Amino acid sequence: MTHSVDDVGLLESLLADPADPACLEFSKDAMLAMGRSVLTRAADHIANIADAPVRGDVETAAAEDYCRSMREPAPALGTPLDGVLASLFEEWVPRSFTTTSPGYLAYIPGGGLFPAALADFIAGTTNRFTGIWQAAPALVQLEANALSWIRDWMGFPDSARGLFTTGGSMSNFTAMICARERHLGTEIRSGTLYASAHVHHCVAKSARLAGIMPDRLREIPVDKDFRMIPSALESAIAEDRRSGRTPFFVVSSAGTTNTGAVDPLETIGNICKREGLWHHVDGAYGGFFHMVEELRPLLAGLSEADSLTLDPHKGLFLPYGTGALLVRDGAALRAAHAASAGYLPHMSETGEFYDPSQYGPDLSRGFPGLRVWLAVKLYGTERLKAAVLEKRRLALWAAEEIARIPSIRMVAPPQLSLFAFELDAPGLTRELRNRATEALLENVTRRGRVMMTGCTVDGRFLGRVCVLSFRTKRKDIETCVEQLREAAREVLGGG
Ligand SMILES: *Cc1c(COP(=O)(O)O)cnc(C)c1O
C-alpha cells in the first residue's frame, strides 16, 4: 500500500496530541468513530453470515498465490482504518471456512457468540492484569465464578479447581502434567498412558510435550460403536505392570472427533480407581451436553473423573481461544503450577481466592474468564442449555432422515450430536465406496450452503455431520438432508 500525505494527515487528525510524533493515543471522538466503523462491519458480517459460501474461497493453488502477493514489509507510516477493514472483511475473511455459518456441520463447529466479542473488547481496552489475584481481585473473582459455574454443570465437587486455557489441546496437556507430577514425580520414563484408538491426536502430542515418549502410549481397541473396550484396557494395564512399568493415566473421550463416540466413562473410571490411575475425560467436544439434566445419562461417569477437558469455544458456542480444565483435587492443579518470586506480591495461602497464575502456566495473560462470564450472564443458563439440547435434537433428526436415503448407510448413529455414514451401492469395492462418500461430501459442500468433512477409520472413509453451531436450525438440517439426497443420486448415477 502506498501512502499519500492525506493518509498521514488523516492519522494525525485522529490522535490525541497530533504535535507529538510519539503519540499513540487516539482522541475520544476518534475512538468512537473507529469503534463505530468496526462495529458496523462486524454487525453487517453477522447479519449476512447465512449467505456467505460455507467453505469460503480457500482453493489451495489460488490461496498460495494470494498469500504470496500479501507479503509486505512493516509499514513505515500509518494506514487509515477504513481501508484495512475493507481488506479484512471483503478480501481476507471471505477466504476462509465460514465456521460461524448455520450450515457449518464440519469437524467440530465453533461458535462466535457476540457477547464474547464485546467481552474481548472490554478486556482489551481495560487491559487489567488477571494473572495475579491482588492485581484485579474483583475481575479474577468473575473468572472464578465462571469456572465454578462450569464445575457445577459438570457435577464436580467444591474441592475441584479449574483453569481457562486456549483450547482443548492445552487442557489435555495440563491434565497430563498434573497426573504425571502426582503419580510419577521424577520417574517419568516408566510411566504408561492409555487411550482409545480414536482419541484426539492432541493426546499423543501432549504426551510428547510432557516428556512421555510414544513407546509409552497404549492404544486401546474400540468396539463396533467406536468405544474403548474396558477389558482391553485392563489387559494393557496388567501387561505393563508385569513388565515393570508404571501405569498412571487413562484418557477417555466424552465424544470422539471421528464419530462422536462416548467411551464407557463409568466403567473406565472404576478400573482407574481400582488400579490407582488418574482418569482424565476429554470432553472438548461433548462435555457441555452435561449441562442439560436430561442428557446426563449419556455421559454417566463424567462427574467422577479426576480431570475433565472442556472447550467453551465448541459446546458453549464461544469464539475460538477458550478451553477449560477441571481437576477434581484442586490441590493437584495447584501443586503442578504454584510458584513465587521476589518481585511478585505474596500469594494467598488459604486458597479461598482463585489465583490464575498458581493454577496454570501463564503469568501475564488475557482475560479468558470475561468472555465466558459475560456470555452466561447475558443469556442466562436456561437459554444456553436450550441451545445445547436443540443441537442434539437436530442431530438425531438429521441422522434419522439421512439414514432414509436409500444409498446411505449409517455407520455411527449419534450418541451426542455427531454421526458418521457412508455411501454404498451393490458391487462397490471398499476403495470405490470411499471415493463415492468423498464425492458425496464434496458435491454438497460445493453448493455453498452446507459444509461437511469426513474421517478415515481403519481404511474406511466416512462422512460426518456434527451439529454444534448455535446458528444451525431446522431449516439448515432440511437443506443438508435434501442436498445429500440429490448428491447421492448424482454421485452414484454419474458412476
Ligand atoms: C477439538 C478437540 C480437541 C482439541 O481441542 P482444541 O480446542 O482444538 O485445542 C481435543 N479433543 C477433542 C475430543 C476435540 O473435539
mmCIF file of N, CA and C in Angstrom, residues 168-258:
data_model
loop_
_atom_site.group_PDB
_atom_site.id
_atom_site.type_symbol
_atom_site.label_atom_id
_atom_site.label_comp_id
_atom_site.label_asym_id
_atom_site.label_seq_id
_atom_site.Cartn_x
_atom_site.Cartn_y
_atom_site.Cartn_z
ATOM 1 N N GLY A 168 -8.850 -27.070 23.963
ATOM 2 C CA GLY A 168 -8.881 -28.432 24.496
ATOM 3 C C GLY A 168 -7.505 -29.074 24.509
ATOM 4 N N SER A 169 -6.685 -28.765 23.512
ATOM 5 C CA SER A 169 -5.353 -29.375 23.469
ATOM 6 C C SER A 169 -4.556 -28.994 24.708
ATOM 7 N N MET A 170 -4.574 -27.715 25.064
ATOM 8 C CA MET A 170 -3.819 -27.270 26.235
ATOM 9 C C MET A 170 -4.430 -27.802 27.532
ATOM 10 N N SER A 171 -5.745 -27.982 27.547
ATOM 11 C CA SER A 171 -6.376 -28.548 28.736
ATOM 12 C C SER A 171 -5.926 -29.996 28.926
ATOM 13 N N ASN A 172 -5.922 -30.760 27.837
ATOM 14 C CA ASN A 172 -5.464 -32.153 27.948
ATOM 15 C C ASN A 172 -4.006 -32.206 28.399
ATOM 16 N N PHE A 173 -3.202 -31.311 27.857
ATOM 17 C CA PHE A 173 -1.786 -31.268 28.216
ATOM 18 C C PHE A 173 -1.624 -30.974 29.712
ATOM 19 N N THR A 174 -2.364 -29.985 30.190
ATOM 20 C CA THR A 174 -2.234 -29.583 31.594
ATOM 21 C C THR A 174 -2.690 -30.708 32.527
ATOM 22 N N ALA A 175 -3.755 -31.390 32.150
ATOM 23 C CA ALA A 175 -4.224 -32.520 32.971
ATOM 24 C C ALA A 175 -3.138 -33.594 33.057
ATOM 25 N N MET A 176 -2.498 -33.843 31.930
ATOM 26 C CA MET A 176 -1.461 -34.870 31.896
ATOM 27 C C MET A 176 -0.288 -34.492 32.802
ATOM 28 N N ILE A 177 0.056 -33.210 32.808
ATOM 29 C CA ILE A 177 1.147 -32.742 33.663
ATOM 30 C C ILE A 177 0.786 -32.951 35.145
ATOM 31 N N CYS A 178 -0.459 -32.635 35.513
ATOM 32 C CA CYS A 178 -0.891 -32.830 36.906
ATOM 33 C C CYS A 178 -0.744 -34.296 37.305
ATOM 34 N N ALA A 179 -1.205 -35.175 36.432
ATOM 35 C CA ALA A 179 -1.164 -36.607 36.735
ATOM 36 C C ALA A 179 0.276 -37.106 36.794
ATOM 37 N N ARG A 180 1.090 -36.622 35.890
ATOM 38 C CA ARG A 180 2.495 -37.027 35.851
ATOM 39 C C ARG A 180 3.200 -36.620 37.138
ATOM 40 N N GLU A 181 2.975 -35.357 37.566
ATOM 41 C CA GLU A 181 3.580 -34.871 38.809
ATOM 42 C C GLU A 181 3.148 -35.727 39.992
ATOM 43 N N ARG A 182 1.854 -36.004 40.047
ATOM 44 C CA ARG A 182 1.322 -36.736 41.194
ATOM 45 C C ARG A 182 1.750 -38.193 41.212
ATOM 46 N N HIS A 183 1.747 -38.845 40.054
ATOM 47 C CA HIS A 183 1.958 -40.297 40.023
ATOM 48 C C HIS A 183 3.388 -40.712 39.718
ATOM 49 N N LEU A 184 4.123 -39.877 38.986
ATOM 50 C CA LEU A 184 5.449 -40.321 38.548
ATOM 51 C C LEU A 184 6.588 -39.549 39.203
ATOM 52 N N GLY A 185 6.330 -38.293 39.615
ATOM 53 C CA GLY A 185 7.437 -37.494 40.130
ATOM 54 C C GLY A 185 8.551 -37.430 39.112
ATOM 55 N N THR A 186 9.753 -37.841 39.522
ATOM 56 C CA THR A 186 10.880 -37.778 38.589
ATOM 57 C C THR A 186 11.016 -39.050 37.745
ATOM 58 N N GLU A 187 10.211 -40.064 38.053
ATOM 59 C CA GLU A 187 10.330 -41.350 37.334
ATOM 60 C C GLU A 187 9.450 -41.366 36.094
ATOM 61 N N ILE A 188 9.684 -40.398 35.222
ATOM 62 C CA ILE A 188 8.774 -40.230 34.093
ATOM 63 C C ILE A 188 8.860 -41.395 33.099
ATOM 64 N N ARG A 189 10.069 -41.906 32.932
ATOM 65 C CA ARG A 189 10.286 -42.883 31.861
ATOM 66 C C ARG A 189 9.486 -44.171 32.041
ATOM 67 N N SER A 190 9.162 -44.514 33.280
ATOM 68 C CA SER A 190 8.444 -45.779 33.476
ATOM 69 C C SER A 190 6.929 -45.627 33.309
ATOM 70 N N GLY A 191 6.453 -44.394 33.241
ATOM 71 C CA GLY A 191 5.011 -44.161 33.197
ATOM 72 C C GLY A 191 4.376 -44.538 31.871
ATOM 73 N N THR A 192 3.202 -45.157 31.938
ATOM 74 C CA THR A 192 2.483 -45.507 30.710
ATOM 75 C C THR A 192 1.087 -44.906 30.722
ATOM 76 N N LEU A 193 0.611 -44.618 29.529
ATOM 77 C CA LEU A 193 -0.605 -43.837 29.338
ATOM 78 C C LEU A 193 -1.521 -44.584 28.363
ATOM 79 N N TYR A 194 -2.838 -44.507 28.603
ATOM 80 C CA TYR A 194 -3.799 -45.328 27.864
ATOM 81 C C TYR A 194 -4.905 -44.462 27.273
ATOM 82 N N ALA A 195 -5.224 -44.726 26.017
ATOM 83 C CA ALA A 195 -6.340 -44.019 25.372
ATOM 84 C C ALA A 195 -6.819 -44.894 24.224
ATOM 85 N N SER A 196 -8.036 -44.661 23.785
ATOM 86 C CA SER A 196 -8.566 -45.485 22.700
ATOM 87 C C SER A 196 -7.912 -45.098 21.388
ATOM 88 N N ALA A 197 -8.077 -45.975 20.421
ATOM 89 C CA ALA A 197 -7.522 -45.721 19.094
ATOM 90 C C ALA A 197 -8.152 -44.475 18.472
ATOM 91 N N HIS A 198 -9.280 -44.020 19.006
ATOM 92 C CA HIS A 198 -9.968 -42.858 18.423
ATOM 93 C C HIS A 198 -9.758 -41.567 19.217
ATOM 94 N N VAL A 199 -8.890 -41.600 20.184
ATOM 95 C CA VAL A 199 -8.680 -40.399 20.995
ATOM 96 C C VAL A 199 -8.141 -39.270 20.109
ATOM 97 N N HIS A 200 -8.393 -38.045 20.492
ATOM 98 C CA HIS A 200 -7.926 -36.893 19.702
ATOM 99 C C HIS A 200 -6.401 -36.917 19.590
ATOM 100 N N HIS A 201 -5.886 -36.514 18.432
ATOM 101 C CA HIS A 201 -4.441 -36.620 18.206
ATOM 102 C C HIS A 201 -3.633 -35.724 19.146
ATOM 103 N N CYS A 202 -4.290 -34.729 19.769
ATOM 104 C CA CYS A 202 -3.541 -33.850 20.670
ATOM 105 C C CYS A 202 -3.062 -34.590 21.920
ATOM 106 N N VAL A 203 -3.633 -35.772 22.193
ATOM 107 C CA VAL A 203 -3.189 -36.510 23.380
ATOM 108 C C VAL A 203 -1.764 -37.030 23.163
ATOM 109 N N ALA A 204 -1.503 -37.547 21.967
ATOM 110 C CA ALA A 204 -0.142 -38.021 21.667
ATOM 111 C C ALA A 204 0.833 -36.828 21.664
ATOM 112 N N LYS A 205 0.356 -35.717 21.145
ATOM 113 C CA LYS A 205 1.187 -34.507 21.103
ATOM 114 C C LYS A 205 1.482 -34.016 22.524
ATOM 115 N N SER A 206 0.436 -33.997 23.353
ATOM 116 C CA SER A 206 0.617 -33.588 24.752
ATOM 117 C C SER A 206 1.610 -34.490 25.453
ATOM 118 N N ALA A 207 1.512 -35.796 25.186
ATOM 119 C CA ALA A 207 2.404 -36.748 25.846
ATOM 120 C C ALA A 207 3.849 -36.407 25.505
ATOM 121 N N ARG A 208 4.097 -36.136 24.228
ATOM 122 C CA ARG A 208 5.454 -35.804 23.805
ATOM 123 C C ARG A 208 5.941 -34.552 24.537
ATOM 124 N N LEU A 209 5.056 -33.543 24.611
ATOM 125 C CA LEU A 209 5.428 -32.299 25.308
ATOM 126 C C LEU A 209 5.656 -32.549 26.787
ATOM 127 N N ALA A 210 4.939 -33.535 27.342
ATOM 128 C CA ALA A 210 5.047 -33.824 28.770
ATOM 129 C C ALA A 210 6.193 -34.781 29.064
ATOM 130 N N GLY A 211 6.976 -35.113 28.043
ATOM 131 C CA GLY A 211 8.140 -35.980 28.253
ATOM 132 C C GLY A 211 7.795 -37.459 28.282
ATOM 133 N N ILE A 212 6.623 -37.807 27.783
ATOM 134 C CA ILE A 212 6.216 -39.215 27.730
ATOM 135 C C ILE A 212 6.286 -39.657 26.274
ATOM 136 N N MET A 213 7.236 -40.542 26.005
ATOM 137 C CA MET A 213 7.562 -40.864 24.621
ATOM 138 C C MET A 213 6.536 -41.826 24.019
ATOM 139 N N PRO A 214 6.480 -41.835 22.673
ATOM 140 C CA PRO A 214 5.446 -42.653 22.004
ATOM 141 C C PRO A 214 5.461 -44.120 22.423
ATOM 142 N N ASP A 215 6.607 -44.645 22.837
ATOM 143 C CA ASP A 215 6.626 -46.058 23.227
ATOM 144 C C ASP A 215 5.981 -46.291 24.594
ATOM 145 N N ARG A 216 5.507 -45.238 25.217
ATOM 146 C CA ARG A 216 4.798 -45.396 26.496
ATOM 147 C C ARG A 216 3.298 -45.125 26.352
ATOM 148 N N LEU A 217 2.858 -44.965 25.105
ATOM 149 C CA LEU A 217 1.438 -44.744 24.840
ATOM 150 C C LEU A 217 0.799 -46.050 24.415
ATOM 151 N N ARG A 218 -0.310 -46.412 25.066
ATOM 152 C CA ARG A 218 -1.005 -47.648 24.692
ATOM 153 C C ARG A 218 -2.307 -47.302 24.009
ATOM 154 N N GLU A 219 -2.478 -47.853 22.810
ATOM 155 C CA GLU A 219 -3.688 -47.579 22.041
ATOM 156 C C GLU A 219 -4.682 -48.714 22.282
ATOM 157 N N ILE A 220 -5.751 -48.413 22.982
ATOM 158 C CA ILE A 220 -6.726 -49.439 23.362
ATOM 159 C C ILE A 220 -7.775 -49.575 22.257
ATOM 160 N N PRO A 221 -8.062 -50.818 21.837
ATOM 161 C CA PRO A 221 -9.025 -51.004 20.741
ATOM 162 C C PRO A 221 -10.447 -50.593 21.125
ATOM 163 N N VAL A 222 -11.277 -50.388 20.102
ATOM 164 C CA VAL A 222 -12.659 -49.952 20.320
ATOM 165 C C VAL A 222 -13.635 -51.027 19.834
ATOM 166 N N ASP A 223 -14.872 -50.932 20.334
ATOM 167 C CA ASP A 223 -15.908 -51.879 19.903
ATOM 168 C C ASP A 223 -16.554 -51.389 18.609
ATOM 169 N N LYS A 224 -17.635 -52.051 18.197
ATOM 170 C CA LYS A 224 -18.245 -51.697 16.894
ATOM 171 C C LYS A 224 -18.836 -50.286 16.889
ATOM 172 N N ASP A 225 -19.088 -49.729 18.086
ATOM 173 C CA ASP A 225 -19.576 -48.345 18.169
ATOM 174 C C ASP A 225 -18.434 -47.358 18.435
ATOM 175 N N PHE A 226 -17.213 -47.820 18.265
ATOM 176 C CA PHE A 226 -16.009 -46.974 18.386
ATOM 177 C C PHE A 226 -15.752 -46.504 19.818
ATOM 178 N N ARG A 227 -16.227 -47.309 20.806
ATOM 179 C CA ARG A 227 -15.997 -47.001 22.215
ATOM 180 C C ARG A 227 -14.875 -47.873 22.752
ATOM 181 N N MET A 228 -14.071 -47.311 23.627
ATOM 182 C CA MET A 228 -12.957 -48.064 24.194
ATOM 183 C C MET A 228 -13.467 -49.354 24.860
ATOM 184 N N ILE A 229 -12.730 -50.461 24.660
ATOM 185 C CA ILE A 229 -13.128 -51.737 25.259
ATOM 186 C C ILE A 229 -12.453 -51.857 26.629
ATOM 187 N N PRO A 230 -13.249 -51.788 27.715
ATOM 188 C CA PRO A 230 -12.655 -51.766 29.058
ATOM 189 C C PRO A 230 -11.776 -52.978 29.368
ATOM 190 N N SER A 231 -12.183 -54.164 28.895
ATOM 191 C CA SER A 231 -11.369 -55.346 29.218
ATOM 192 C C SER A 231 -9.998 -55.249 28.537
ATOM 193 N N ALA A 232 -9.969 -54.619 27.369
ATOM 194 C CA ALA A 232 -8.690 -54.437 26.683
ATOM 195 C C ALA A 232 -7.808 -53.453 27.453
ATOM 196 N N LEU A 233 -8.458 -52.462 28.066
ATOM 197 C CA LEU A 233 -7.710 -51.519 28.896
ATOM 198 C C LEU A 233 -7.093 -52.253 30.083
ATOM 199 N N GLU A 234 -7.915 -53.103 30.730
ATOM 200 C CA GLU A 234 -7.411 -53.858 31.891
ATOM 201 C C GLU A 234 -6.220 -54.728 31.508
ATOM 202 N N SER A 235 -6.329 -55.395 30.365
ATOM 203 C CA SER A 235 -5.221 -56.263 29.940
ATOM 204 C C SER A 235 -3.958 -55.447 29.695
ATOM 205 N N ALA A 236 -4.126 -54.301 29.067
ATOM 206 C CA ALA A 236 -2.948 -53.481 28.757
ATOM 207 C C ALA A 236 -2.271 -52.994 30.043
ATOM 208 N N ILE A 237 -3.092 -52.635 31.037
ATOM 209 C CA ILE A 237 -2.532 -52.181 32.315
ATOM 210 C C ILE A 237 -1.767 -53.339 32.971
ATOM 211 N N ALA A 238 -2.395 -54.510 32.973
ATOM 212 C CA ALA A 238 -1.764 -55.677 33.610
ATOM 213 C C ALA A 238 -0.446 -56.022 32.924
ATOM 214 N N GLU A 239 -0.457 -55.974 31.629
ATOM 215 C CA GLU A 239 0.733 -56.283 30.831
ATOM 216 C C GLU A 239 1.884 -55.324 31.194
ATOM 217 N N ASP A 240 1.545 -54.036 31.317
ATOM 218 C CA ASP A 240 2.582 -53.052 31.664
ATOM 219 C C ASP A 240 3.099 -53.275 33.084
ATOM 220 N N ARG A 241 2.198 -53.637 33.994
ATOM 221 C CA ARG A 241 2.659 -53.895 35.367
ATOM 222 C C ARG A 241 3.633 -55.069 35.381
ATOM 223 N N ARG A 242 3.290 -56.113 34.613
ATOM 224 C CA ARG A 242 4.181 -57.271 34.542
ATOM 225 C C ARG A 242 5.553 -56.889 33.998
ATOM 226 N N SER A 243 5.590 -55.923 33.111
ATOM 227 C CA SER A 243 6.880 -55.502 32.531
ATOM 228 C C SER A 243 7.585 -54.451 33.385
ATOM 229 N N GLY A 244 7.057 -54.179 34.578
ATOM 230 C CA GLY A 244 7.730 -53.249 35.480
ATOM 231 C C GLY A 244 7.476 -51.779 35.181
ATOM 232 N N ARG A 245 6.486 -51.498 34.349
ATOM 233 C CA ARG A 245 6.149 -50.100 34.069
ATOM 234 C C ARG A 245 5.191 -49.563 35.131
ATOM 235 N N THR A 246 4.939 -48.234 35.045
ATOM 236 C CA THR A 246 4.044 -47.592 35.998
ATOM 237 C C THR A 246 2.845 -46.984 35.272
ATOM 238 N N PRO A 247 1.772 -47.766 35.106
ATOM 239 C CA PRO A 247 0.573 -47.185 34.501
ATOM 240 C C PRO A 247 0.105 -46.018 35.367
ATOM 241 N N PHE A 248 -0.240 -44.857 34.724
ATOM 242 C CA PHE A 248 -0.648 -43.723 35.564
ATOM 243 C C PHE A 248 -1.807 -42.911 35.023
ATOM 244 N N PHE A 249 -2.096 -42.997 33.735
ATOM 245 C CA PHE A 249 -3.033 -42.016 33.156
ATOM 246 C C PHE A 249 -3.885 -42.673 32.074
ATOM 247 N N VAL A 250 -5.191 -42.534 32.218
ATOM 248 C CA VAL A 250 -6.108 -43.041 31.196
ATOM 249 C C VAL A 250 -6.937 -41.866 30.683
ATOM 250 N N VAL A 251 -6.982 -41.708 29.366
ATOM 251 C CA VAL A 251 -7.839 -40.676 28.762
ATOM 252 C C VAL A 251 -9.041 -41.360 28.139
ATOM 253 N N SER A 252 -10.237 -41.018 28.587
ATOM 254 C CA SER A 252 -11.400 -41.450 27.815
ATOM 255 C C SER A 252 -12.011 -40.254 27.133
ATOM 256 N N SER A 253 -12.746 -40.529 26.082
ATOM 257 C CA SER A 253 -13.340 -39.454 25.286
ATOM 258 C C SER A 253 -14.829 -39.370 25.576
ATOM 259 N N ALA A 254 -15.272 -38.157 25.904
ATOM 260 C CA ALA A 254 -16.714 -37.904 26.014
ATOM 261 C C ALA A 254 -17.139 -37.310 24.680
ATOM 262 N N GLY A 255 -17.103 -38.149 23.662
ATOM 263 C CA GLY A 255 -17.374 -37.711 22.302
ATOM 264 C C GLY A 255 -16.080 -37.620 21.511
ATOM 265 N N THR A 256 -15.828 -38.618 20.662
ATOM 266 C CA THR A 256 -14.618 -38.556 19.841
ATOM 267 C C THR A 256 -14.857 -37.654 18.636
ATOM 268 N N THR A 257 -13.755 -37.173 18.080
ATOM 269 C CA THR A 257 -13.840 -36.274 16.938
ATOM 270 C C THR A 257 -14.245 -37.034 15.670
ATOM 271 N N ASN A 258 -13.837 -38.287 15.569
ATOM 272 C CA ASN A 258 -14.180 -39.067 14.376
ATOM 273 C C ASN A 258 -15.675 -39.292 14.245
#
